[in-house]
Coordinates of C-alpha atoms in Angstrom, one line a residue:
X75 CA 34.3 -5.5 0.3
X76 CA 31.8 -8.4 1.2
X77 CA 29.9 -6.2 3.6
X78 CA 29.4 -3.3 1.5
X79 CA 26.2 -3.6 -0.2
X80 CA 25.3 -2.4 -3.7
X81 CA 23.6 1.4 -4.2
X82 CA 21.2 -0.2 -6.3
X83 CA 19.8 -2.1 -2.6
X84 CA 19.7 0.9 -0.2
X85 CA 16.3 1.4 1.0
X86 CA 15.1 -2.1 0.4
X87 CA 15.4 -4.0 3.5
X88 CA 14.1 -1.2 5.7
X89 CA 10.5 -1.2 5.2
X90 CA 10.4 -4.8 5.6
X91 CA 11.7 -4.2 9.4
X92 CA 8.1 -2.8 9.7
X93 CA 5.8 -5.2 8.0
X94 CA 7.7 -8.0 9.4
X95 CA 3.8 -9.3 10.4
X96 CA 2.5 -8.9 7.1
X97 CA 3.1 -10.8 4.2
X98 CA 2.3 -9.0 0.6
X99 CA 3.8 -11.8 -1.9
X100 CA 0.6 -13.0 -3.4
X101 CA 0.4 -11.6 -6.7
X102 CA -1.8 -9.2 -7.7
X103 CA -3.8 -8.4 -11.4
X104 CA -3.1 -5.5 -13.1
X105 CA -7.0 -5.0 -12.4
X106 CA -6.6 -5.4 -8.5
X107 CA -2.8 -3.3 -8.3
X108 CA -5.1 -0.2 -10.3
X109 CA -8.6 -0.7 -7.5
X110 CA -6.0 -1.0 -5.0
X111 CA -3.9 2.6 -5.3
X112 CA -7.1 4.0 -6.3
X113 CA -8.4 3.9 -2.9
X114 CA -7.1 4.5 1.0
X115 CA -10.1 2.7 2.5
X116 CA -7.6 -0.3 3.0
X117 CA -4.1 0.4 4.1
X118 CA -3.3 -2.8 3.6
X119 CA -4.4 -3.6 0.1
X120 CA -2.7 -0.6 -1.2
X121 CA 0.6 -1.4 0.6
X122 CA 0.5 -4.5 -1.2
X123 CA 0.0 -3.3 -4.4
X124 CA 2.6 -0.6 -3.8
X125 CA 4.6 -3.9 -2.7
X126 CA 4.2 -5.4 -6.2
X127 CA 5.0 -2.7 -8.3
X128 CA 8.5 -2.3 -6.6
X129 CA 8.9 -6.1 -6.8
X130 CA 8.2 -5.4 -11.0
X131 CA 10.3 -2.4 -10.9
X132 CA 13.2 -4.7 -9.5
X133 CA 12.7 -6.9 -12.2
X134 CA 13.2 -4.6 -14.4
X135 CA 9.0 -5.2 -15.9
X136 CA 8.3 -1.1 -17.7
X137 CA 5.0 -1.9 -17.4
X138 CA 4.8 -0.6 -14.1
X139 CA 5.5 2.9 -15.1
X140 CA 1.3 3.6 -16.3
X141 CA 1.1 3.5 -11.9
X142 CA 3.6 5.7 -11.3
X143 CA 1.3 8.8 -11.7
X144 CA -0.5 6.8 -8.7
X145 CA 2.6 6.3 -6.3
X146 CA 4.1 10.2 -6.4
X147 CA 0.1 11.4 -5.7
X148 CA 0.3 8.5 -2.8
X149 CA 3.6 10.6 -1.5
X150 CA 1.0 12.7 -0.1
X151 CA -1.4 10.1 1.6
X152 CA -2.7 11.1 5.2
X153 CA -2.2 7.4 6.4
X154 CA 1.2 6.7 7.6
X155 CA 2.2 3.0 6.4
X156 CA 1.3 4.1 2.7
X157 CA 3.3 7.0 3.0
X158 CA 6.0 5.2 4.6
X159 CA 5.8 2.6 1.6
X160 CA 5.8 4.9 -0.8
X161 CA 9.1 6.2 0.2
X162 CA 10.4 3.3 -0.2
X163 CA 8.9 2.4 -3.5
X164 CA 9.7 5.2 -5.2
X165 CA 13.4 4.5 -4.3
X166 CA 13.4 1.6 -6.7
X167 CA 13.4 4.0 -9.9
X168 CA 15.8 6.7 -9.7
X169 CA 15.1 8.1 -13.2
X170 CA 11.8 9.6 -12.5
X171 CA 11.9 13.2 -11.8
X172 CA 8.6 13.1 -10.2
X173 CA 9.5 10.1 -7.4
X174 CA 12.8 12.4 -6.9
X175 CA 10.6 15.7 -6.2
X176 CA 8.3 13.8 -3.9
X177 CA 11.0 12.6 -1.5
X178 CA 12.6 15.8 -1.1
X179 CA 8.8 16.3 0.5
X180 CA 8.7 13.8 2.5
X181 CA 12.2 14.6 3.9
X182 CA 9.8 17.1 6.1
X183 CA 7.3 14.7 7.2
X184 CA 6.1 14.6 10.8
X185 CA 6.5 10.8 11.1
X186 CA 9.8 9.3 11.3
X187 CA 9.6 6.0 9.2
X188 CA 8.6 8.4 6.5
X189 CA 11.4 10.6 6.6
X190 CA 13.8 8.1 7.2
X191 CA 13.2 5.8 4.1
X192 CA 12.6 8.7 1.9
X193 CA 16.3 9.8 2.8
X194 CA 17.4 6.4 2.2
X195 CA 15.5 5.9 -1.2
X196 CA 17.0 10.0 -2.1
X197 CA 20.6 8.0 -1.7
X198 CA 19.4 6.0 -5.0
X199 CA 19.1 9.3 -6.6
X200 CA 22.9 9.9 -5.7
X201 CA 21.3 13.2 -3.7
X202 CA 22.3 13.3 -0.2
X203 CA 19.6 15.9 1.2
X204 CA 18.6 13.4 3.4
X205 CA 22.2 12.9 5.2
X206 CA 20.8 14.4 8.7
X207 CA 17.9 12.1 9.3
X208 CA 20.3 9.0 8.2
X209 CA 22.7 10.0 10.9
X210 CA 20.0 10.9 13.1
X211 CA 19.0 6.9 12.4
X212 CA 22.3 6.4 13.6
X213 CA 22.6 8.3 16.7
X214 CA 18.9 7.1 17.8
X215 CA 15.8 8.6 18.2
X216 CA 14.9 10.9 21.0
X217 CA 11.7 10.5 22.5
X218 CA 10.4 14.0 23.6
X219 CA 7.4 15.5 26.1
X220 CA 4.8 16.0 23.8
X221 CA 3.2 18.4 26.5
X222 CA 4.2 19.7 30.2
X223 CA 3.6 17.3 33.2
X224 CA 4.4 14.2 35.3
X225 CA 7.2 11.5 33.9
X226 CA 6.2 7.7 34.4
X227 CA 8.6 5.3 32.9
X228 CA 7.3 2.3 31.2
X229 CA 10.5 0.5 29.7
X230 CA 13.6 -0.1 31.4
X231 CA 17.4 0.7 29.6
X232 CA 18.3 -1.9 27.5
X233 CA 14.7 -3.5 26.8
X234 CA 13.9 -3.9 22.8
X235 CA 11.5 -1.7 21.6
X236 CA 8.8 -2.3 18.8
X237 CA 7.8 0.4 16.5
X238 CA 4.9 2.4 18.3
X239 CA 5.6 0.6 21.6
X240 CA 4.6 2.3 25.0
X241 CA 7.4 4.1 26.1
X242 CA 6.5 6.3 29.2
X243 CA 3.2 8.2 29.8
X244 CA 3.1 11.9 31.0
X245 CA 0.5 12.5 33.6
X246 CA -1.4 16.1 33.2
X247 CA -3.9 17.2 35.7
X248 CA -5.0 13.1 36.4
X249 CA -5.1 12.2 33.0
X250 CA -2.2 10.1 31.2
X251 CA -0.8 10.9 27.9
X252 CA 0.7 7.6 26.6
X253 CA 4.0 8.1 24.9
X254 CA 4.6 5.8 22.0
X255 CA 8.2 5.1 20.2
X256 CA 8.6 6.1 16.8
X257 CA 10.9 3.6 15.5
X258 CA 12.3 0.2 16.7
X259 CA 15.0 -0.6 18.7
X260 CA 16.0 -0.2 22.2
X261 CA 15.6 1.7 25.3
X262 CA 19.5 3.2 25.8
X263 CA 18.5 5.7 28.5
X264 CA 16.1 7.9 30.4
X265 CA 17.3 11.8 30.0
X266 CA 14.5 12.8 32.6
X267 CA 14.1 10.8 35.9
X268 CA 10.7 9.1 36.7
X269 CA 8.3 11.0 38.8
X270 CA 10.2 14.6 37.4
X271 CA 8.1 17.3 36.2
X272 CA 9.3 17.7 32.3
X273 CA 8.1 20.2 29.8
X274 CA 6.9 20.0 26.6
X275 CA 9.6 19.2 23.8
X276 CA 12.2 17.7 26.6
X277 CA 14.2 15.0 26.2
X278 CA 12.8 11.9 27.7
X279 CA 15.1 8.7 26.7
X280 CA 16.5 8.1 23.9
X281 CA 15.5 4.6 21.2
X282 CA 18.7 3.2 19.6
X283 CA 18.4 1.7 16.5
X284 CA 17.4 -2.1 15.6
X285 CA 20.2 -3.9 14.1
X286 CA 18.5 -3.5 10.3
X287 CA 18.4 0.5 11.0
X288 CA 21.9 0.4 11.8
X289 CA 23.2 -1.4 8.9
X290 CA 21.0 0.4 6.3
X291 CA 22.0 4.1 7.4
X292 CA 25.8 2.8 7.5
X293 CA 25.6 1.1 4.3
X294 CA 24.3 4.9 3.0
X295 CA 26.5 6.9 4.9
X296 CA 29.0 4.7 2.7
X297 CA 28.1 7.0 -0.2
X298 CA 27.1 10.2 1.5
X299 CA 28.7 10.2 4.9
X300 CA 31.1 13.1 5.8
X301 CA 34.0 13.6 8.1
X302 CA 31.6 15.0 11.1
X303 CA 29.9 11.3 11.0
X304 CA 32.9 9.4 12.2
X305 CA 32.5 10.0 15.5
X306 CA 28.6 8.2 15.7
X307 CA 30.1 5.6 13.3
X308 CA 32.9 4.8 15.2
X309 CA 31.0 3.6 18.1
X310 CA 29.4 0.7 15.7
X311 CA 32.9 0.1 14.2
X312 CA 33.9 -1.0 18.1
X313 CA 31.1 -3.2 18.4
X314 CA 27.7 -2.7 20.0
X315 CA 25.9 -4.9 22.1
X316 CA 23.3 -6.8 20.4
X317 CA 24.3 -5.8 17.0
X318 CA 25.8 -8.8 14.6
X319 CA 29.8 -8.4 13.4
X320 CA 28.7 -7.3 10.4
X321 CA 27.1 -4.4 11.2
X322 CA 30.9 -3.6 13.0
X323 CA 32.6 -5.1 9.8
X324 CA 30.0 -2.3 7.8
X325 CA 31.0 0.0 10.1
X326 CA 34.6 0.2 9.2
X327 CA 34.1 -0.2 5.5
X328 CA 32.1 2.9 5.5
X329 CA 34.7 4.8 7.6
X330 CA 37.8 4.1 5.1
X331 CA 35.3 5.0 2.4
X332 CA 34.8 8.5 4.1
X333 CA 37.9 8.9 5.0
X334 CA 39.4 8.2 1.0
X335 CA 36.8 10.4 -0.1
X336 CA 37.3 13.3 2.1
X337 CA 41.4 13.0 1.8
X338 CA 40.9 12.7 6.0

């Protein structure tokens, strides 16, 4: 079916959702991809050189295998966007043991990016340990109080929502605690009213997914969804606002797939 996608390209559109500023084509030497991974002092360098050697790993170049030592020890990484890439990268090789064992990590990761591509690179590994944060992708992100105190709203329902946008602020003892969103998307609703006092770890609102998120946790629950997913996937199979017919059309596809291989 045109709108199913192959295994072999789960995982590889989502990270470019989040560097959608940032351009890393310009090739790299062998001398600058080894400085670059052996460093954190620049985020950005070593994103781009983890951005090259998934481009070489996707065109099939074994060179690339001397880094891999490199990427799995990245896995671990206190900065977030080379954590986040590395998820990703390490997706593009399902044969290495190592890459395998480091996602299953990172399905435990505090940030969200992170443990959302490493569930959708674990797909490539046909190992669906990752299935809850995929349909959690799905369903949309809450946004919860990171502390006791004061709600005051800064989106409205329905606004678009870039990853690590200002989402609400909660106001403790005069002092304001910005509230940022994880992922991108949109605003869908406010769970706590503005101006209500809200504890720490309550619901706040809830971020739907961007249109990319949506199609690349469909296109995995393809090969890993179960019966209890129909229900979130059925709403994209009716159509969502803003989303393109193909995510719809994906949507259906990945049902009957469930469906034929559940016997449902």
């Amino acid at each position: 079916m045109a709108a199913v996608i192959g295994l072999t390209l789960i995982a590889v559109l989502v990270p470019f959702l989040f560097w959608r500023a940032t351009w890393f084509g310009r090739p790299l030497s062998d001398d600058q991809i080894a400085r670059f991974l052996g460093g954190w002092s620049d985020p950005r360098e070593t994103q781009h050189a983890l951005s090259q050697i998934a481009d070489r790993i996707i065109a099939g170049d074994p060179s690339v295998k001397r880094w891999y030592p490199e990427v799995a020890r990245l896995a671990g990484c206190p900065v977030l966007d080379i954590r986040k890439t590395t998820a990703w990268v390490m997706g593009q090789d399902n044969s290495v043991p190592e890459f395998h064992q480091s996602l299953l990590r990172l399905l435990d990761d505090p940030e969200a990016l992170v443990r959302m591509n490493a569930a959708l690179s674990l797909v490539r590994f046909n190992d669906p340990s990752g299935h809850a944060e995929i349909v959690q992708m799905l369903a949309g992100e809450p946004v919860l109080a990171p502390q006791s105190g004061v709600l005051k709203r800064r989106m409205n329902v329905g606004q678009s929502v870039a990853g690590g946008a200002l989402v609400a602020q909660i106001v403790v003892a005069g002092r304001k605690l910005d509230l940022h969103s994880a992922l991108p998307g949109s605003l869908a609703r406010w769970v706590a009213a503005d101006g209500a006092t809200v504890s720490s770890g309550q619901p706040l609102a809830l971020i739907a997914p961007s249109q990319q998120m949506a199609w690349e946790s469909l296109r995995a629950l393809y090969f890993i969804g179960q019966p209890a997913d129909l229900e979130v996937i059925s709403l994209y199979a009716r159509g969502v606002a803003d989303m393109p017919p193909q995510v719809a059309q994906q949507a259906r596809a990945t049902i009957q797939q469930i469906r034929l291989r559940s016997g449902t």
